[in-house]
CSV table of C-alpha atoms and ligand atoms in Angstrom, one decimal:
chain,number,residue,atom,x,y,z
X,1,MET,CA,-0.1,-0.2,0.2
X,2,ARG,CA,1.5,3.5,-0.6
X,3,TYR,CA,0.0,6.7,1.2
X,4,GLU,CA,0.6,10.3,-0.1
X,5,GLY,CA,0.3,13.3,3.1
X,6,THR,CA,-1.0,12.4,6.8
X,7,VAL,CA,-3.9,10.4,6.2
X,8,TYR,CA,-7.0,11.1,7.9
X,9,ARG,CA,-10.3,8.9,9.0
X,10,PRO,CA,-12.9,8.9,11.1
X,11,PRO,CA,-12.4,8.3,14.4
X,12,SER,CA,-15.0,4.7,14.2
X,13,GLU,CA,-13.0,3.6,10.6
X,14,ALA,CA,-10.0,2.9,13.7
X,15,GLU,CA,-9.9,-0.8,12.5
X,16,SER,CA,-10.4,-0.5,8.6
X,17,LEU,CA,-7.9,-1.2,6.0
X,18,LEU,CA,-7.3,2.5,4.3
X,19,ILE,CA,-6.8,2.4,1.1
X,20,GLN,CA,-6.1,6.1,-0.7
X,21,ALA,CA,-9.1,6.7,-3.6
X,22,THR,CA,-8.5,10.5,-3.4
X,23,ILE,CA,-5.6,12.6,-2.6
X,24,GLY,CA,-6.4,16.0,-0.3
X,25,CYS,CA,-9.8,17.6,-0.2
X,26,PRO,CA,-11.4,19.0,-3.7
X,27,HIS,CA,-13.2,21.5,-1.8
X,28,ASN,CA,-10.4,22.5,0.5
X,29,LYS,CA,-11.9,25.9,1.3
X,30,CYS,CA,-13.9,25.7,4.9
X,31,THR,CA,-12.0,28.3,7.1
X,32,PHE,CA,-11.3,26.0,10.3
X,33,CYS,CA,-10.2,22.9,8.4
X,34,GLY,CA,-6.0,22.5,7.9
X,35,MET,CA,-6.4,18.8,7.2
X,36,TYR,CA,-5.0,19.4,3.9
X,37,ARG,CA,-4.2,23.5,3.0
X,38,GLU,CA,-0.3,22.3,1.2
X,39,THR,CA,-2.7,19.2,-0.5
X,40,LYS,CA,-3.5,19.7,-4.7
X,41,PHE,CA,-6.2,17.8,-4.9
X,42,ARG,CA,-6.2,14.7,-7.7
X,43,ILE,CA,-8.4,11.8,-7.7
X,44,ARG,CA,-5.7,8.5,-8.3
X,45,SER,CA,-6.3,6.1,-10.9
X,46,VAL,CA,-8.2,2.9,-11.1
X,47,SER,CA,-5.5,0.8,-11.4
X,48,ASP,CA,-3.0,2.1,-9.1
X,49,ILE,CA,-6.5,1.9,-6.2
X,50,LYS,CA,-6.6,-1.8,-7.5
X,51,GLU,CA,-2.8,-2.6,-6.9
X,52,ASP,CA,-3.1,-1.3,-3.7
X,53,LEU,CA,-6.0,-3.1,-2.4
X,54,GLN,CA,-4.5,-6.1,-3.9
X,55,ALA,CA,-0.8,-5.4,-2.0
X,56,ALA,CA,-3.3,-5.4,1.4
X,57,ARG,CA,-4.7,-8.5,0.1
X,58,ASN,CA,-1.3,-10.0,0.3
X,59,TYR,CA,-0.2,-8.7,3.1
X,60,TYR,CA,-3.3,-9.3,5.6
X,61,GLY,CA,-5.0,-12.0,3.9
X,62,GLU,CA,-8.6,-12.3,2.7
X,63,ASN,CA,-10.5,-11.5,6.6
X,64,VAL,CA,-9.9,-7.6,6.7
X,65,GLN,CA,-13.6,-6.7,7.4
X,66,SER,CA,-13.8,-3.0,6.7
X,67,ILE,CA,-12.6,-0.9,4.4
X,68,PHE,CA,-11.9,3.5,4.6
X,69,PHE,CA,-11.0,4.8,1.3
X,70,PRO,CA,-10.1,8.7,1.9
X,71,ASP,CA,-9.0,11.1,1.7
X,72,GLY,CA,-11.2,14.1,1.2
X,73,ASN,CA,-14.9,13.4,-0.1
X,74,THR,CA,-14.5,10.6,-2.1
X,75,ILE,CA,-17.9,9.8,-3.1
X,76,LEU,CA,-16.9,13.0,-5.8
X,77,MET,CA,-15.1,10.0,-7.9
X,78,LYS,CA,-17.0,8.9,-11.1
X,79,THR,CA,-19.7,6.2,-9.8
X,80,ASP,CA,-18.6,3.9,-12.7
X,81,GLN,CA,-14.9,4.1,-11.2
X,82,LEU,CA,-16.4,3.9,-7.8
X,83,VAL,CA,-18.2,0.8,-8.5
X,84,GLU,CA,-14.9,-1.4,-10.0
X,85,ILE,CA,-13.0,-0.1,-7.0
X,86,LEU,CA,-16.0,-1.3,-4.6
X,87,ASN,CA,-16.5,-4.4,-6.6
X,88,TYR,CA,-12.9,-4.9,-7.2
X,89,ALA,CA,-12.6,-5.0,-2.9
X,90,GLN,CA,-15.7,-7.6,-2.6
X,91,GLU,CA,-14.0,-10.3,-4.7
X,92,LEU,CA,-10.4,-10.0,-2.2
X,93,PHE,CA,-12.3,-10.0,0.5
X,94,PRO,CA,-15.2,-12.4,1.0
X,95,PHE,CA,-15.7,-11.1,4.5
X,96,LEU,CA,-16.6,-7.5,4.3
X,97,LYS,CA,-18.7,-6.0,6.2
X,98,ARG,CA,-19.0,-2.3,5.7
X,99,MET,CA,-16.6,0.4,2.6
X,100,THR,CA,-17.1,3.6,3.5
X,101,VAL,CA,-16.2,7.4,2.4
X,102,TYR,CA,-16.2,11.4,3.2
X,103,GLY,CA,-18.6,12.7,1.4
X,104,SER,CA,-20.1,16.6,2.1
X,105,ALA,CA,-23.4,17.9,0.9
X,106,LYS,CA,-21.3,19.9,-2.2
X,107,TYR,CA,-20.4,16.6,-3.5
X,108,LEU,CA,-22.8,14.5,-2.8
X,109,LYS,CA,-25.0,17.1,-4.8
X,110,LEU,CA,-22.9,15.5,-7.7
X,111,LYS,CA,-25.1,11.7,-7.2
X,112,SER,CA,-28.1,11.3,-8.7
X,113,SER,CA,-30.4,8.5,-6.4
X,114,ALA,CA,-29.3,5.5,-8.8
X,115,GLU,CA,-26.5,6.6,-8.9
X,116,LEU,CA,-25.8,6.3,-4.9
X,117,ARG,CA,-28.4,3.1,-5.4
X,118,ARG,CA,-25.2,1.7,-7.8
X,119,LEU,CA,-23.1,2.4,-4.8
X,120,LYS,CA,-24.7,0.6,-2.4
X,121,GLU,CA,-24.9,-2.4,-4.3
X,122,ALA,CA,-21.3,-2.4,-5.0
X,123,GLY,CA,-21.1,-2.1,-1.5
X,124,LEU,CA,-20.8,0.9,-0.3
X,125,ALA,CA,-22.1,1.4,3.1
X,126,ARG,CA,-21.6,4.4,4.7
X,127,ILE,CA,-20.8,7.9,4.0
X,128,HIS,CA,-18.8,10.2,6.3
X,129,SER,CA,-20.4,13.9,6.3
X,130,GLY,CA,-19.0,17.3,7.7
X,131,MET,CA,-22.3,18.9,8.4
X,132,GLU,CA,-20.4,21.0,11.2
X,133,SER,CA,-23.8,22.8,11.7
X,134,GLY,CA,-27.2,23.5,10.6
X,135,ASP,CA,-26.9,27.7,11.1
X,136,ASP,CA,-26.7,28.8,7.3
X,137,GLU,CA,-24.9,31.8,8.7
X,138,VAL,CA,-22.2,29.8,10.8
X,139,LEU,CA,-22.1,27.7,7.3
X,140,ARG,CA,-21.0,30.8,5.2
X,141,ARG,CA,-18.7,31.9,7.5
X,142,ILE,CA,-17.2,28.8,7.7
X,143,ASN,CA,-17.3,28.7,3.7
X,144,LYS,CA,-18.8,25.1,3.9
X,145,GLY,CA,-19.8,25.0,0.6
X,146,PHE,CA,-23.8,24.0,1.4
X,147,THR,CA,-26.9,25.2,2.4
X,148,SER,CA,-28.9,23.7,5.8
X,149,SER,CA,-31.5,23.0,2.9
X,150,GLU,CA,-29.2,21.7,0.9
X,151,MET,CA,-27.7,19.2,3.9
X,152,ILE,CA,-31.7,18.5,4.3
X,153,GLU,CA,-31.6,17.3,0.6
X,154,GLN,CA,-28.8,15.3,0.2
X,155,GLY,CA,-29.0,13.8,3.6
X,156,LEU,CA,-32.7,12.3,2.8
X,157,LYS,CA,-31.1,11.3,-0.7
X,158,VAL,CA,-28.3,9.4,0.6
X,159,LYS,CA,-30.5,7.3,3.7
X,160,GLY,CA,-33.1,7.3,0.5
X,161,ALA,CA,-30.7,5.2,-1.5
X,162,GLY,CA,-29.8,2.7,2.2
X,163,ILE,CA,-26.8,3.8,2.5
X,164,GLU,CA,-25.8,4.8,5.9
X,165,LEU,CA,-24.6,8.5,6.8
X,166,SER,CA,-22.7,9.4,9.6
X,167,GLU,CA,-22.8,13.3,10.5
X,168,TYR,CA,-20.9,15.3,12.1
X,169,ILE,CA,-21.3,19.0,14.1
X,170,LEU,CA,-18.6,20.9,15.6
X,171,ILE,CA,-19.7,22.2,18.9
X,172,GLY,CA,-18.2,25.7,19.4
X,173,ILE,CA,-18.0,26.9,15.5
X,174,GLY,CA,-20.4,29.6,15.6
X,175,GLY,CA,-18.3,31.2,18.9
X,176,ARG,CA,-20.0,32.6,21.4
X,177,GLU,CA,-22.1,34.6,18.7
X,178,ARG,CA,-23.7,32.1,16.9
X,179,THR,CA,-24.3,29.3,20.2
X,180,GLN,CA,-27.8,29.9,20.1
X,181,GLU,CA,-28.0,29.4,16.4
X,182,HIS,CA,-25.1,26.8,16.2
X,183,ALA,CA,-27.4,24.9,18.3
X,184,ILE,CA,-30.9,25.2,17.7
X,185,GLU,CA,-30.3,24.8,14.2
X,186,SER,CA,-27.8,21.7,13.8
X,187,ALA,CA,-31.2,20.0,15.5
X,188,ARG,CA,-33.2,21.2,13.4
X,189,VAL,CA,-31.5,20.0,10.2
X,190,LEU,CA,-30.6,17.0,11.9
X,191,ASN,CA,-34.4,15.9,12.8
X,192,ALA,CA,-35.0,16.9,9.3
X,193,PHE,CA,-32.9,14.4,7.5
X,194,THR,CA,-32.4,11.6,11.0
X,195,PRO,CA,-28.6,10.5,9.6
X,196,ASP,CA,-28.2,6.9,11.1
X,197,PHE,CA,-25.3,8.7,13.3
X,198,VAL,CA,-24.5,12.2,14.8
X,199,ARG,CA,-21.2,12.3,16.4
X,200,LEU,CA,-20.1,15.9,18.0
X,201,ARG,CA,-16.4,16.8,18.0
X,202,THR,CA,-15.0,20.4,19.5
X,203,PHE,CA,-13.7,22.8,17.3
X,204,VAL,CA,-10.8,24.2,18.5
X,205,PRO,CA,-8.9,26.4,16.4
X,206,LEU,CA,-5.8,25.2,14.3
X,207,ARG,CA,-3.0,27.3,13.4
X,208,GLY,CA,-2.3,28.1,9.3
X,209,THR,CA,-6.3,28.1,8.5
X,210,PRO,CA,-8.2,31.4,8.3
X,211,LEU,CA,-10.4,31.1,11.6
X,212,TYR,CA,-7.1,30.4,13.7
X,213,GLU,CA,-6.1,34.4,12.2
X,214,ASP,CA,-9.8,35.4,12.9
X,215,TYR,CA,-9.1,33.6,17.1
X,216,GLN,CA,-5.9,35.7,17.2
X,217,GLN,CA,-7.3,39.0,16.4
X,218,GLY,CA,-10.3,38.5,18.5
X,219,HIS,CA,-12.6,38.6,15.7
X,220,PHE,CA,-13.7,34.8,16.9
X,221,GLN,CA,-14.3,34.2,20.2
X,222,LEU,CA,-14.2,30.5,21.6
X,223,LEU,CA,-16.6,28.8,23.9
X,224,SER,CA,-15.1,27.8,27.0
X,225,PRO,CA,-15.6,24.3,28.5
X,226,HIS,CA,-18.8,25.6,30.2
X,227,GLU,CA,-19.9,27.1,27.5
X,228,ALA,CA,-19.9,24.0,25.0
X,229,LEU,CA,-21.1,22.0,27.7
X,230,LYS,CA,-24.3,24.4,27.3
X,231,GLU,CA,-24.4,24.6,23.9
X,232,THR,CA,-24.1,20.5,23.9
X,233,HIS,CA,-27.0,20.7,26.1
X,234,LEU,CA,-29.2,23.2,24.2
X,235,LEU,CA,-28.4,20.7,21.4
X,236,VAL,CA,-29.3,17.3,22.9
X,237,GLU,CA,-32.8,19.4,24.1
X,238,ASN,CA,-33.6,19.5,20.6
X,239,LEU,CA,-32.9,16.9,19.1
X,240,GLU,CA,-35.7,14.3,18.4
X,241,GLY,CA,-33.7,11.7,15.8
X,242,PRO,CA,-34.4,8.7,15.4
X,243,PHE,CA,-30.4,8.2,15.5
X,244,GLU,CA,-27.2,7.5,17.6
X,245,LEU,CA,-25.3,10.4,19.1
X,246,LEU,CA,-21.7,9.9,20.0
X,247,SER,CA,-18.5,11.8,20.9
X,248,ASP,CA,-15.9,9.7,20.3
X,249,HIS,CA,-13.5,12.5,20.0
X,250,TYR,CA,-10.9,13.6,22.5
X,251,LEU,CA,-11.9,17.0,22.4
X,252,ASN,CA,-15.1,16.9,24.2
X,253,PHE,CA,-15.8,18.1,27.1
X,254,ALA,CA,-18.2,15.3,28.0
X,255,TRP,CA,-18.0,11.6,26.4
X,256,VAL,CA,-21.8,11.8,25.8
X,257,ASN,CA,-23.3,8.5,23.7
X,258,GLY,CA,-26.8,7.3,23.0
X,259,THR,CA,-29.9,6.4,21.3
X,260,ILE,CA,-31.6,9.5,20.6
X,261,PRO,CA,-34.8,9.9,21.4
X,262,GLU,CA,-34.8,7.1,24.3
X,263,ASP,CA,-31.7,8.5,26.3
X,264,LYS,CA,-32.1,12.0,26.1
X,265,PRO,CA,-33.0,12.0,29.6
X,266,GLN,CA,-29.9,10.4,30.8
X,267,ILE,CA,-27.4,12.2,28.2
X,268,LEU,CA,-28.4,15.9,29.5
X,269,GLU,CA,-28.0,14.5,33.3
X,270,LEU,CA,-25.3,14.0,32.2
X,271,LEU,CA,-24.3,17.7,30.6
X,272,LYS,CA,-25.6,19.2,33.9
X,273,GLN,CA,-23.3,17.0,36.3
X,274,ARG,CA,-20.3,18.5,33.8
X,275,LEU,CA,-21.5,21.2,34.4
X,276,CYS,CA,-20.8,21.3,38.3
X,277,ILE,CA,-17.0,20.8,37.3
X,278,PRO,CA,-15.3,24.0,38.1
X,279,GLU,CA,-14.1,25.0,34.6
X,280,ASP,CA,-10.6,25.0,35.3
X,281,GLN,CA,-10.6,21.1,36.0
X,282,PHE,CA,-11.2,21.2,31.7
X,283,ARG,CA,-8.3,21.1,29.1
X,284,GLN,CA,-7.9,24.6,28.5
X,285,ALA,CA,-10.0,25.4,25.8
X,286,ASP,CA,-8.0,26.2,23.2
X,287,SER,CA,-4.9,23.8,24.0
X,288,GLY,CA,-5.5,21.7,20.9
X,289,SER,CA,-4.4,24.5,19.1
X,290,LEU,CA,-1.6,23.2,17.0
R,1,LIG,S1,-14.8,19.7,3.4
R,1,LIG,FE1,-13.8,18.6,5.0
R,1,LIG,S2,-11.5,18.2,4.5
R,1,LIG,FE2,-12.6,19.9,2.6
R,1,LIG,S3,-11.9,21.1,3.7
R,1,LIG,FE3,-14.0,21.3,4.6
R,1,LIG,S4,-13.5,20.2,6.7
R,1,LIG,FE4,-11.9,20.1,5.3
């Protein structure tokens, strides 16, 4: 297997075989994101990807159970090419349970329902999608490349094709100024298309990104630990589901996991308990800045 640059994957793909299908991100404009800033986007050739799959088969044997195809927005690849790769992986690994890619609403728009169904039939089980916020003003400020109504439309389309959807919400990405709107609007949008998984990560400014500059210059106010917990509480209060809520990221101030709506009371209670802990006992809110 050959890898270029830093390879990122969702926490839930920690056990998966990683085979790069794209290098970098075709959008590469989100103001908070530093993952592929210096990388020129390109799609790898199908023959190179197949060679890497074959190398993995030679190395690990046939018992691979899940594959994630980085980098950013691999869903952008031509459907025929993706289908060819997915089919090839199924031939090599007969016990495969799951193949997944990243795909934001901006690129999901490029796929018809019929194409998504073809991908599902070829083995694409789940799409990891960075929604970050449901508040249109926040989405505009962070330059996410889609609106909340586009997110709902694309989410419903993916689910209609039978592909699981894992959505990522960035706690604190609206700053102090938009914390209420960010929480309430994110809940509204998630309730409208009910992804299978909602995963929470807490925003920290990354050096080298436009949002880090805004933060340094005082144009963006980072939430304190208690403010981040209150924002999470407001979000959860407004979630109706049904979906799984997870916070499988080390930057979060509370480890909230459960099914919405069944586990909502316990999750809200846990958040209240975390709010009783003095703020200075949490990590500094911006300690993750690099
Ligand atoms: S779409 Fe994803 S990978 Fe691309 S710039 Fe935005 S957050 Fe980063």
